[in-house]
mmCIF file of C-alpha atoms in Angstrom:
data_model
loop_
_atom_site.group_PDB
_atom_site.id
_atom_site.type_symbol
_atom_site.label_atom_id
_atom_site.label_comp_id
_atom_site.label_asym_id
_atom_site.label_seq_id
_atom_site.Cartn_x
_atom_site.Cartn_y
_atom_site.Cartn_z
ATOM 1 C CA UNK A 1 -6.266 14.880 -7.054
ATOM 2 C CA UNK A 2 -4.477 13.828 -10.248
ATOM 3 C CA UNK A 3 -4.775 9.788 -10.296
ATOM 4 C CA UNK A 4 -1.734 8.309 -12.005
ATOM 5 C CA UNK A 5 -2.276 4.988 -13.947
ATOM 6 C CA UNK A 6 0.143 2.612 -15.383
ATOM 7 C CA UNK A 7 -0.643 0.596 -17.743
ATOM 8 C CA UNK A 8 1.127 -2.556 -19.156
ATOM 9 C CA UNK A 9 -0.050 -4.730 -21.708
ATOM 10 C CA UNK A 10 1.423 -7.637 -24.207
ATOM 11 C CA UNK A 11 -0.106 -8.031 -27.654
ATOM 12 C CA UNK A 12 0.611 -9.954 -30.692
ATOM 13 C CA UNK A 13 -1.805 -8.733 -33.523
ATOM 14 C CA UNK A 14 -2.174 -5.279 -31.790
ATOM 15 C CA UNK A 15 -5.932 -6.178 -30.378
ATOM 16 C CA UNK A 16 -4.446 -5.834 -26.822
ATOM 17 C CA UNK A 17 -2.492 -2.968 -27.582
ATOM 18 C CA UNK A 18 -5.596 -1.493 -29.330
ATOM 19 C CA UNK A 19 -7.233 -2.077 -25.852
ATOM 20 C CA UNK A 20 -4.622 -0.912 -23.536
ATOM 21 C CA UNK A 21 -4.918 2.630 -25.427
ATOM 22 C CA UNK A 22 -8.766 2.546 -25.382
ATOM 23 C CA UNK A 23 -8.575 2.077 -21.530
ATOM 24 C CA UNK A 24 -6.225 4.779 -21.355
ATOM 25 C CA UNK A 25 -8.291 7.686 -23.330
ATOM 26 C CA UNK A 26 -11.070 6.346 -20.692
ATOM 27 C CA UNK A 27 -8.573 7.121 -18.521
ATOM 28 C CA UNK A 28 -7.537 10.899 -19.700
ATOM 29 C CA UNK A 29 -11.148 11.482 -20.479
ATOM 30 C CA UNK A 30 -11.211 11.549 -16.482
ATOM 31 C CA UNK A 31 -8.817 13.541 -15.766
ATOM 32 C CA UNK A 32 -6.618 10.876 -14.832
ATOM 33 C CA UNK A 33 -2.918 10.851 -16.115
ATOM 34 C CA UNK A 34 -1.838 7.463 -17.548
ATOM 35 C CA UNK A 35 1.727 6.097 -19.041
ATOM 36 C CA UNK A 36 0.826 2.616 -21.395
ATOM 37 C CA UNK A 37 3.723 0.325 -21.507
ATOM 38 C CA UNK A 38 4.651 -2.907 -23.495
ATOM 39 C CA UNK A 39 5.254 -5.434 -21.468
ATOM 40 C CA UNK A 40 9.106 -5.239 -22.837
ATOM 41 C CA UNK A 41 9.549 -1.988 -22.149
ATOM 42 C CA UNK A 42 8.876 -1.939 -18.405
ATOM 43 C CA UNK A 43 10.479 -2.958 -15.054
ATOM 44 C CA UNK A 44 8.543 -4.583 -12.754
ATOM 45 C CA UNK A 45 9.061 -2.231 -9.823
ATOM 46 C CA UNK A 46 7.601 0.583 -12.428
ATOM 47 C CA UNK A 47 4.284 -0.944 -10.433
ATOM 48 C CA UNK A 48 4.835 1.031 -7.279
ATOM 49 C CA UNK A 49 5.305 4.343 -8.890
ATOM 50 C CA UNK A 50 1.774 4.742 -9.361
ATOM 51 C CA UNK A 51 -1.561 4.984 -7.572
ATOM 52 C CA UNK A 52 -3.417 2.443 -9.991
ATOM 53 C CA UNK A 53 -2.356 -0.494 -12.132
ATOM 54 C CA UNK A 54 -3.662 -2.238 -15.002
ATOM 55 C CA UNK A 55 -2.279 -5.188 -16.659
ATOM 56 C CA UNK A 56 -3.081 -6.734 -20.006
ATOM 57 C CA UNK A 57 -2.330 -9.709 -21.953
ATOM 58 C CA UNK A 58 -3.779 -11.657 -24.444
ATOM 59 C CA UNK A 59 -4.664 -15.387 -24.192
ATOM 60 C CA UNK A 60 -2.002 -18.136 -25.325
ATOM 61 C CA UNK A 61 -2.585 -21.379 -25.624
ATOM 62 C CA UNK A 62 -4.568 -23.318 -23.222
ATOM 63 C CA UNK A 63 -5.667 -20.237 -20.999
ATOM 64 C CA UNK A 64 -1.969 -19.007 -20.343
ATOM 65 C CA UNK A 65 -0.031 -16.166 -19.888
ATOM 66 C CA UNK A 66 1.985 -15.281 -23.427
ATOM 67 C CA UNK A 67 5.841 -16.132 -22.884
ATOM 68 C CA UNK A 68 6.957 -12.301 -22.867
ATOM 69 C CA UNK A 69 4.694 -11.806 -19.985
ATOM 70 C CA UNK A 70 6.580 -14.594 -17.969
ATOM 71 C CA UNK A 71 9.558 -13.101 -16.287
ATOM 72 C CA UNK A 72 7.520 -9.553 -15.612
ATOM 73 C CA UNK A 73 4.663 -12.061 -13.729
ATOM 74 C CA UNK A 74 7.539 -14.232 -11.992
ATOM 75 C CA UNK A 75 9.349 -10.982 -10.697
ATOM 76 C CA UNK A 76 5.884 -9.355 -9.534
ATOM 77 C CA UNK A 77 6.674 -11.739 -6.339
ATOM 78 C CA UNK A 78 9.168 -9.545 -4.747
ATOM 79 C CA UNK A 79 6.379 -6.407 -4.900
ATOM 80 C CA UNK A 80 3.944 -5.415 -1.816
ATOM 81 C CA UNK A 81 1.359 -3.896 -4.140
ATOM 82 C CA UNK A 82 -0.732 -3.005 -0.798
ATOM 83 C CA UNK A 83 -2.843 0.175 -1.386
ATOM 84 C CA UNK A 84 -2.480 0.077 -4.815
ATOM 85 C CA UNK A 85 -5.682 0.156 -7.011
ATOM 86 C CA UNK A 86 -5.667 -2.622 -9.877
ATOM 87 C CA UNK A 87 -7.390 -4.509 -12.303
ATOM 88 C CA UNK A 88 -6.662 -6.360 -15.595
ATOM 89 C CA UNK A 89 -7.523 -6.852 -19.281
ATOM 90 C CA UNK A 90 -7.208 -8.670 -22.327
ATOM 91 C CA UNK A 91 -8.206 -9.633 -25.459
ATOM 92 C CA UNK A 92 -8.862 -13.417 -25.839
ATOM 93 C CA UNK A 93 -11.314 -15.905 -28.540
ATOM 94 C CA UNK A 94 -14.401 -17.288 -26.766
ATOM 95 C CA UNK A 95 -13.403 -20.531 -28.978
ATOM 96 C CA UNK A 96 -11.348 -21.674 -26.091
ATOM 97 C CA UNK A 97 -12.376 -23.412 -23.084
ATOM 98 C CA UNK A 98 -10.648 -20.771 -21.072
ATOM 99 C CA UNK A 99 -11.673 -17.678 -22.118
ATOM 100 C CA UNK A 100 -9.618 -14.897 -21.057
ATOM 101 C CA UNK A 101 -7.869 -17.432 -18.457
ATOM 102 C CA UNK A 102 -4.658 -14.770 -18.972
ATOM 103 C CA UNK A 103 -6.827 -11.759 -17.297
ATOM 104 C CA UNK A 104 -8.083 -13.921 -14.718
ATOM 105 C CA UNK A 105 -4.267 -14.941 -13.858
ATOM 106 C CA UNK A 106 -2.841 -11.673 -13.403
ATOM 107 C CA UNK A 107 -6.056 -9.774 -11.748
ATOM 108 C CA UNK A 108 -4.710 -13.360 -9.280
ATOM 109 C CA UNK A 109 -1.419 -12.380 -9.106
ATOM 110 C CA UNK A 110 -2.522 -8.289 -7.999
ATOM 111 C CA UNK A 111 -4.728 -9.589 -5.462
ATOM 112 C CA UNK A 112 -1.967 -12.159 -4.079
ATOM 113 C CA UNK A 113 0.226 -9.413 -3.729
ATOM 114 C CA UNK A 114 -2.197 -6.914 -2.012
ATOM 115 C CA UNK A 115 -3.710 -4.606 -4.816
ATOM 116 C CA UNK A 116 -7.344 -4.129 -4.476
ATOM 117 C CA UNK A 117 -8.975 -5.290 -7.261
ATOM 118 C CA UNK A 118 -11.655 -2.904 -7.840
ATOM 119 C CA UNK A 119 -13.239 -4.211 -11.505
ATOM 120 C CA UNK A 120 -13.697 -7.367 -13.214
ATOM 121 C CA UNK A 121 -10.938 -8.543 -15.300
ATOM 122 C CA UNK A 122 -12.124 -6.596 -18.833
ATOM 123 C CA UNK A 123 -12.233 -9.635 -21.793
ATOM 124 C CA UNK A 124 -12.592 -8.062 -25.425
ATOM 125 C CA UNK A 125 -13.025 -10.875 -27.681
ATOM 126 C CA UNK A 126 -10.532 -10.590 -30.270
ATOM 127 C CA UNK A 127 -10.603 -6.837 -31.806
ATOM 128 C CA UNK A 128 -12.916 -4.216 -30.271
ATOM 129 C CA UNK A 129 -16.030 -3.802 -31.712
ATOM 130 C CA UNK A 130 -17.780 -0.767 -31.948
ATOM 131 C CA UNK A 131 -19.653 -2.237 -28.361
ATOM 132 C CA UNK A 132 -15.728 -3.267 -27.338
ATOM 133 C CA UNK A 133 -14.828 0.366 -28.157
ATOM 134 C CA UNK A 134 -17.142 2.046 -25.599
ATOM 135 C CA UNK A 135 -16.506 -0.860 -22.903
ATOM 136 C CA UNK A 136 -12.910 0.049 -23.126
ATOM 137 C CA UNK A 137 -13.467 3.579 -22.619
ATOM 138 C CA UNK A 138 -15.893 2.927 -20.092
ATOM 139 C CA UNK A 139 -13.245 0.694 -18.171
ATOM 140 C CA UNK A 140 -10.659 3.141 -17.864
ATOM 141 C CA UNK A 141 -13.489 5.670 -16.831
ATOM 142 C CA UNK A 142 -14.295 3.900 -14.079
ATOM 143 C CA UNK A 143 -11.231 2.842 -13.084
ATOM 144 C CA UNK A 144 -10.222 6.228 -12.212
ATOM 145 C CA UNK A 145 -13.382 7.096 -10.294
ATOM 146 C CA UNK A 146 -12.420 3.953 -8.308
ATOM 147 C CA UNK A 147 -8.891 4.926 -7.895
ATOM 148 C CA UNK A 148 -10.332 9.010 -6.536
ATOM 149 C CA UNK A 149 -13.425 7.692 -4.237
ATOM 150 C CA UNK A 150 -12.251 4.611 -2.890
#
């Protein structure tokens, strides 16, 4: 069985972005197929077009969603996201009280609407580190074993 991932991501400097595409060689490495997204290229009911779903965002502000994510997040509302497999990601700066508070709102927001969360929200700080690297890869790995045993 050929899993088919989607991922969508928002990034700023390019550390999410640089995270989003780690995830998805993880991903490939398992013989999964994956399509990665910017959060401005993609329509929200892109979501149920595929077997698993990761989001990703980085951190703004207080522990917020960045303002491009908004309207994709608000719209999520009219999905049933039941069967789906999901989890999120993101890369945030432990310097803040909420760390990663961005991940934990949309792995939320997929549960709300019925995805099964099946791994913890993935926080990079900042860029991946050689250690961030291989957690990255590892993610997407997993994810896909998830998706085809679960």
């Amino acid at each position: 069985m050929n899993a088919s991932c989607l991922i969508v991501y928002s990034s700023m400097t390019g550390n999410t972005e640089e995270i989003a595409n780690l995830i998805g060689e993880g991903i490939q490495k398992t013989d999964g197929s994956v399509t990665i997204k910017d959060i401005l290229e993609v329509d929200v009911t892109d979501l149920q077009d595929y077997d698993g779903i990761l989001l990703g965002a980085y951190t703004w502000g207080d522990g917020e969603l960045p303002d491009e994510y908004l309207d994709f997040y608000h719209e999520m509302d009219q999905l049933n996201l039941t069967g789906k497999i999901a989890a999120a990601f993101g890369s945030c700066d432990s310097s803040y009280e909420h760390h990663g508070g961005a991940v934990d709102i949309l792995a939320k927001k997929l549960a709300e609407l019925g995805a099964d969360i099946v791994l913890e929200g993935l926080k990079i700080d900042l860029s991946p580190t050689e250690t961030g690297i291989e957690q990255c890869i590892k993610f997407g790995h997993s994810f896909v074993e998830k998706l085809l045993f679960s």
